[in-house]
Short mmCIF file of C-alpha atoms in Angstrom, two decimals:
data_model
loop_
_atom_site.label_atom_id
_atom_site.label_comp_id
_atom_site.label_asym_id
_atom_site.label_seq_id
_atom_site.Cartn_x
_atom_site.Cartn_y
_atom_site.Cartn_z
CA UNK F 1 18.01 -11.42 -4.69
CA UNK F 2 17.34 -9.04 -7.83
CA UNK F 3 14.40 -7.39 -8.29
CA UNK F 4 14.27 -9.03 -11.76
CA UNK F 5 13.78 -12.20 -9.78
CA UNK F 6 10.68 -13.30 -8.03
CA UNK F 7 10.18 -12.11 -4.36
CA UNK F 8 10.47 -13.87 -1.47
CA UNK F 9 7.49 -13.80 0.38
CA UNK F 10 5.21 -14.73 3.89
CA UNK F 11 1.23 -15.34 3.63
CA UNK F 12 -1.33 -15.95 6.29
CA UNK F 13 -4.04 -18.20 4.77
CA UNK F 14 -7.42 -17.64 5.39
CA UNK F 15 -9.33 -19.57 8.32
CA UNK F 16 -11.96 -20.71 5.45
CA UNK F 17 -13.14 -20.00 2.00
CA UNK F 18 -10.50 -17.95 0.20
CA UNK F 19 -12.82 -14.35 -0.42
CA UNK F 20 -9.92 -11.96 -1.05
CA UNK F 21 -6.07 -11.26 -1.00
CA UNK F 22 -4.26 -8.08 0.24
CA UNK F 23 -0.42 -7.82 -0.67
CA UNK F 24 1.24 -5.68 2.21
CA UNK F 25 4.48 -3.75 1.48
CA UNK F 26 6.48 -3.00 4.27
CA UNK F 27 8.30 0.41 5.20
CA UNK F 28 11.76 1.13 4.54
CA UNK F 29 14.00 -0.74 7.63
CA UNK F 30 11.14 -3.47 7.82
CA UNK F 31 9.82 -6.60 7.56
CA UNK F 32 7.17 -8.41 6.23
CA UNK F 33 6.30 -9.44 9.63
CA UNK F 34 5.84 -5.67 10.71
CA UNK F 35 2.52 -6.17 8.39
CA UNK F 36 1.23 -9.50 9.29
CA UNK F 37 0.33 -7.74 12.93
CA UNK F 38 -1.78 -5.69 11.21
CA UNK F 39 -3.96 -7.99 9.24
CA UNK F 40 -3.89 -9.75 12.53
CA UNK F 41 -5.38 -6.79 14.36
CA UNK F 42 -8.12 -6.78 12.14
CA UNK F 43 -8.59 -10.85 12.10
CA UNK F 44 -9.08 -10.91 8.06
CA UNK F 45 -8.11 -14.53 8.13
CA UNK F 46 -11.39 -15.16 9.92
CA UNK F 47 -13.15 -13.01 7.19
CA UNK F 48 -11.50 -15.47 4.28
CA UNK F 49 -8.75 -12.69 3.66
CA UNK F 50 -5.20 -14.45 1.99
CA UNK F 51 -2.45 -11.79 3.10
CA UNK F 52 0.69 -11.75 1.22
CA UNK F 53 3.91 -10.03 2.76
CA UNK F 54 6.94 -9.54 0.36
CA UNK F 55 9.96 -8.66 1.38
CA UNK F 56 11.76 -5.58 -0.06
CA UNK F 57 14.59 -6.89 -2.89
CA UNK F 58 17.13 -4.06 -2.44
CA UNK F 59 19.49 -2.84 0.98
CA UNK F 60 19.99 0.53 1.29
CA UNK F 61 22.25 2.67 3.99
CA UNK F 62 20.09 3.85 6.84
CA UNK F 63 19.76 7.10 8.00
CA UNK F 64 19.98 6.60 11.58
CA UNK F 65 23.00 4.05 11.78
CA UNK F 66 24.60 3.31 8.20
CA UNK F 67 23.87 -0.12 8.66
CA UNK F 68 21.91 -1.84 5.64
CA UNK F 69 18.39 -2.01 5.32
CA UNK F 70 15.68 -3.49 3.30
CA UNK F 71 13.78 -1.10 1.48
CA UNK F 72 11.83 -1.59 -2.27
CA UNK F 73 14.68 0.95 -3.99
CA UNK F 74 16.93 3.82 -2.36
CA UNK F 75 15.40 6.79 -1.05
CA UNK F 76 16.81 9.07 1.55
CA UNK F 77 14.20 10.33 3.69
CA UNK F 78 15.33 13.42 4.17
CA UNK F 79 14.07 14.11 0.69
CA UNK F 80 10.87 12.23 -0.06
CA UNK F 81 10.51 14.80 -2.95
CA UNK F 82 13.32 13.09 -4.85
CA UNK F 83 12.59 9.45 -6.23
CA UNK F 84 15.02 6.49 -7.76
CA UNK F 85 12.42 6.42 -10.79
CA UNK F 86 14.84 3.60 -12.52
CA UNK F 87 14.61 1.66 -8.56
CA UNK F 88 10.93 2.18 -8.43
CA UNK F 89 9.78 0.79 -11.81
CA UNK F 90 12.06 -2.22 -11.70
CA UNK F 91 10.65 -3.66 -8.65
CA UNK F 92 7.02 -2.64 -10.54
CA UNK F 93 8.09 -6.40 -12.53
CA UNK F 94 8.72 -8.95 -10.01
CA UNK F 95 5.89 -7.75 -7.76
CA UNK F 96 3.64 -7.45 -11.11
CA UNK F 97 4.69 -11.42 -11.49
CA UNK F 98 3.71 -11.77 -7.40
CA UNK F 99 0.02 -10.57 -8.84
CA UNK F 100 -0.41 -12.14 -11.19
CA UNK F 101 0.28 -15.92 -9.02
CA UNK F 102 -2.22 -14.59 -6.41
CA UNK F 103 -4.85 -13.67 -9.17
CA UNK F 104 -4.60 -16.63 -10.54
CA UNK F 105 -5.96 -18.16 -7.32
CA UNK F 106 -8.34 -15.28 -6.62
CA UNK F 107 -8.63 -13.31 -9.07
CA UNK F 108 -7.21 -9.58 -10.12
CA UNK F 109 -10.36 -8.13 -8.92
CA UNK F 110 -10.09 -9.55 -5.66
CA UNK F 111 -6.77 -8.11 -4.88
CA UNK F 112 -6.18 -5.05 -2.45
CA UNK F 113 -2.34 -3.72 -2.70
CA UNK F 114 -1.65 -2.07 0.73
CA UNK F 115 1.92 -0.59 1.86
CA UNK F 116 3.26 1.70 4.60
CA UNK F 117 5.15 4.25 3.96
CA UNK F 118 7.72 3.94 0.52
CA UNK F 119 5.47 0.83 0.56
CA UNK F 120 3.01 2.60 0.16
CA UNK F 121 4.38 4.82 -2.76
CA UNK F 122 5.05 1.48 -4.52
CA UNK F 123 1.33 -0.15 -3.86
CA UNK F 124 0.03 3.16 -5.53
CA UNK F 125 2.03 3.35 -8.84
CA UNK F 126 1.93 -0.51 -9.50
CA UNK F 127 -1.85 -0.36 -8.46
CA UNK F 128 -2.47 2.84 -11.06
CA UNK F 129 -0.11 0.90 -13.95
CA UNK F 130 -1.42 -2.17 -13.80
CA UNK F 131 -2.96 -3.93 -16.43
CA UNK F 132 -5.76 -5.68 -15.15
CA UNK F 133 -8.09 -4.22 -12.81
CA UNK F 134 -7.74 -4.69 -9.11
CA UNK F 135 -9.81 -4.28 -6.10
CA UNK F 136 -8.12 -1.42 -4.83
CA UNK F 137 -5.03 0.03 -2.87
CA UNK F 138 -4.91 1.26 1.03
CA UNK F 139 -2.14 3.57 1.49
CA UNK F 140 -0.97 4.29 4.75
CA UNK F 141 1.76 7.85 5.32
CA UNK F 142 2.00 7.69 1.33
CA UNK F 143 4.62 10.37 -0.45
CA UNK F 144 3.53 11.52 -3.99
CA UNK F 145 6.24 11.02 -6.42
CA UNK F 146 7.82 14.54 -7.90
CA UNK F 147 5.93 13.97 -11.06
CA UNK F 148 3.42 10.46 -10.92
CA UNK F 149 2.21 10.99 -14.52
CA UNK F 150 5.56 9.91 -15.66
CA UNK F 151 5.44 6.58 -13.92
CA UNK F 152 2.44 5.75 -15.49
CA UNK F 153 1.21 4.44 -19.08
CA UNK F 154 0.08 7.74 -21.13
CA UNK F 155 0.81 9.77 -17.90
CA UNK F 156 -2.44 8.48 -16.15
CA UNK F 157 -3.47 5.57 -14.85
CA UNK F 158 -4.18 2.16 -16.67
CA UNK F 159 -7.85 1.69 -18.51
CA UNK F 160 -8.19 -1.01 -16.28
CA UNK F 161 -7.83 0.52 -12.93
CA UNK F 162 -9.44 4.33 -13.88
CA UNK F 163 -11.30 5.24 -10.68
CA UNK F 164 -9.57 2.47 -9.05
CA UNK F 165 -10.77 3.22 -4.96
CA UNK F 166 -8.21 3.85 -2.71
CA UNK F 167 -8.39 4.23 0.93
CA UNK F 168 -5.30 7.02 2.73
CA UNK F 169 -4.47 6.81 6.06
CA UNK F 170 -1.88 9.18 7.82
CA UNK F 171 -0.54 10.65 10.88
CA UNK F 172 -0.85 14.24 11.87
CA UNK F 173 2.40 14.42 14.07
CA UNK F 174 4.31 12.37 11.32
CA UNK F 175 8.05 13.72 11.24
CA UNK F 176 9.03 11.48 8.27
CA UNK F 177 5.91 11.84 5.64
CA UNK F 178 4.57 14.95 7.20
CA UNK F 179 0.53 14.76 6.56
CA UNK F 180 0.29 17.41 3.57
CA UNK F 181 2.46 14.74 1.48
CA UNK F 182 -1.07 11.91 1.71
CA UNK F 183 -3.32 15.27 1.32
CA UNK F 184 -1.35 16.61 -1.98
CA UNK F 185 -1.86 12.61 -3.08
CA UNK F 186 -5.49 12.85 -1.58
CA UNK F 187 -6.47 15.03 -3.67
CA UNK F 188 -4.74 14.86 -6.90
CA UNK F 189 -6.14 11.05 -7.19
CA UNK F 190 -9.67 12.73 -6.64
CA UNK F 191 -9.25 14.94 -9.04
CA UNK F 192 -8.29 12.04 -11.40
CA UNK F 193 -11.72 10.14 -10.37
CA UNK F 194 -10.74 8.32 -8.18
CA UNK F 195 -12.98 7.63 -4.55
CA UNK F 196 -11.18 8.32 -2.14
CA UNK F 197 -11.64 7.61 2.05
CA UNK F 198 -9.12 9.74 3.89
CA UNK F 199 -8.49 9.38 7.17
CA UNK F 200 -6.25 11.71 9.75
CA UNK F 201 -4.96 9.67 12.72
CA UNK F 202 -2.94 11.70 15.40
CA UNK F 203 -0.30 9.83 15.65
CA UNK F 204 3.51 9.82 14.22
CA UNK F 205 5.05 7.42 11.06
CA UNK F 206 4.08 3.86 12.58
CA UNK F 207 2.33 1.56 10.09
CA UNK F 208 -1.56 1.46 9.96
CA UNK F 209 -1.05 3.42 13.97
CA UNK F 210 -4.45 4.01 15.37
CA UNK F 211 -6.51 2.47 12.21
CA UNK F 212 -9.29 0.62 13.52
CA UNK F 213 -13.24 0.52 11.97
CA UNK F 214 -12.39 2.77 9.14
CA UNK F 215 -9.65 0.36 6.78
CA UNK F 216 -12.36 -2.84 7.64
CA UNK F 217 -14.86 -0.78 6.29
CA UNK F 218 -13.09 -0.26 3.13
CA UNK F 219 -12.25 -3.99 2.65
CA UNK F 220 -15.66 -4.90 2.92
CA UNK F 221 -16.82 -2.47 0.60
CA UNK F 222 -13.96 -3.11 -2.10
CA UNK F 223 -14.26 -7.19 -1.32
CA UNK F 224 -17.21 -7.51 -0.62
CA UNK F 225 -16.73 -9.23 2.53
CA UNK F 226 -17.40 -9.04 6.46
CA UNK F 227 -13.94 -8.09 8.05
CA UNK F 228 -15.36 -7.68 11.77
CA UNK F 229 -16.34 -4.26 12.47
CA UNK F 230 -13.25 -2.44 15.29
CA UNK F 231 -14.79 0.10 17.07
CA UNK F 232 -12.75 3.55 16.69
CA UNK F 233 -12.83 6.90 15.82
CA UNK F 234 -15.81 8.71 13.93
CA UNK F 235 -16.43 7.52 10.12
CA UNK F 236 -13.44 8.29 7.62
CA UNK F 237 -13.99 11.75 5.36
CA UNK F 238 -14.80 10.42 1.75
CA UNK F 239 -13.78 12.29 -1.12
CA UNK F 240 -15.36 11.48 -4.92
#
């Protein structure tokens, strides 16, 4: 499939009344289904939560075995610092189209665009360009692109989603997106205006690994719903 097309896509409905959608985009070498644990994990179907799990358009060599993978444009891993800026904005337009269906069932500000990983470098520049304001982004082992102003309208983000909140997650022994990659991101999106809730997990470049009261917290907040409360570590470090 091209990216110019639409996505293909999985969704968990919610148990009851439809409150809120979060669009999940996978790692590189994943699948949607990778995601949907997650959201299970935190039972947001039960707290009227719609997830939506695209599946990455484009295959791409892996590292480890040279077999094809999915992944949302090329990237080699070994340098996170370089980006397919051409790869990365054209999958911006069919996921931009996958918004605008769910909004029109929820709402814009209703949405939350999560992603893992490249995923997660994806959620954040389509969340930051997009035209109509969303509910937020949570960002788990995120790399900051070489130069983000450039991916965005006026090199900043959209009117609509200024001070957009965004919630960072990210492991302190992670090999592939070492942790100073989410801080650098941290920190240049709260110097933009944006609130920010950072939280360090200790462990390595798994997706949403060890996240437990902390991203519920931030749903409920940016939703305005009741995602049941996961006991875990001590509250998340806000930055604003």
């Amino acid at each position: 499939m091209s990216t110019m097309d639409r996505l293909e896509y999985e969704a968990i409905d919610p148990a009851g009344p439809h409150r809120g959608t979060v669009v999940w985009l996978h790692g590189i070498g994943q699948a949607p289904g990778d995601l949907a644990v997650v959201t299970g994990r935190f039972r947001l179907a039960e707290a009227g939560v719609r997830g939506v799990f695209p599946s990455a358009p484009v295959a791409a060599p892996s590292l480890l075995t040279g077999l094809s993978v999915p992944c949302w444009f090329p990237q080699n891993l070994l340098a996170i610092d370089q980006i397919d800026v051409e790869g990365l904005l054209a999958v911006h337009r069919p996921l931009a189209t996958l918004l605008k269906a769910e909004a029109e069932r929820i709402g814009a500000g209703r949405i939350v665009l999560a992603g893992f990983s490249q995923g997660a470098t994806v959620a954040l520049t389509l969340a930051l360009a997009y035209p109509e304001r969303l509910a937020g982004a949570a960002l788990y082992a995120p790399f900051l692109p070489p130069d983000l102003p450039a991916l965005l309208p006026a090199g900043r983000p959209s009117a609509a989603n200024s001070g957009l909140p965004v919630w960072i997650g990210h492991g302190a022994r992670d090999w592939v997106v070492p942790e100073r990659n989410g801080a650098r991101l941290r920190d240049l999106l709260t110097g933009w205006g944006h609130p920010v809730t950072w939280q360090r997990y200790p462990g390595g470049h798994q997706p949403f690994a060890g996240v437990r009261a902390s991203l519920p917290a931030y749903l409920n907040d940016v939703l305005d719903i009741r995602v049941p409360q996961i006991p875990g570590p001590g509250p998340a470090a806000r930055a604003s």
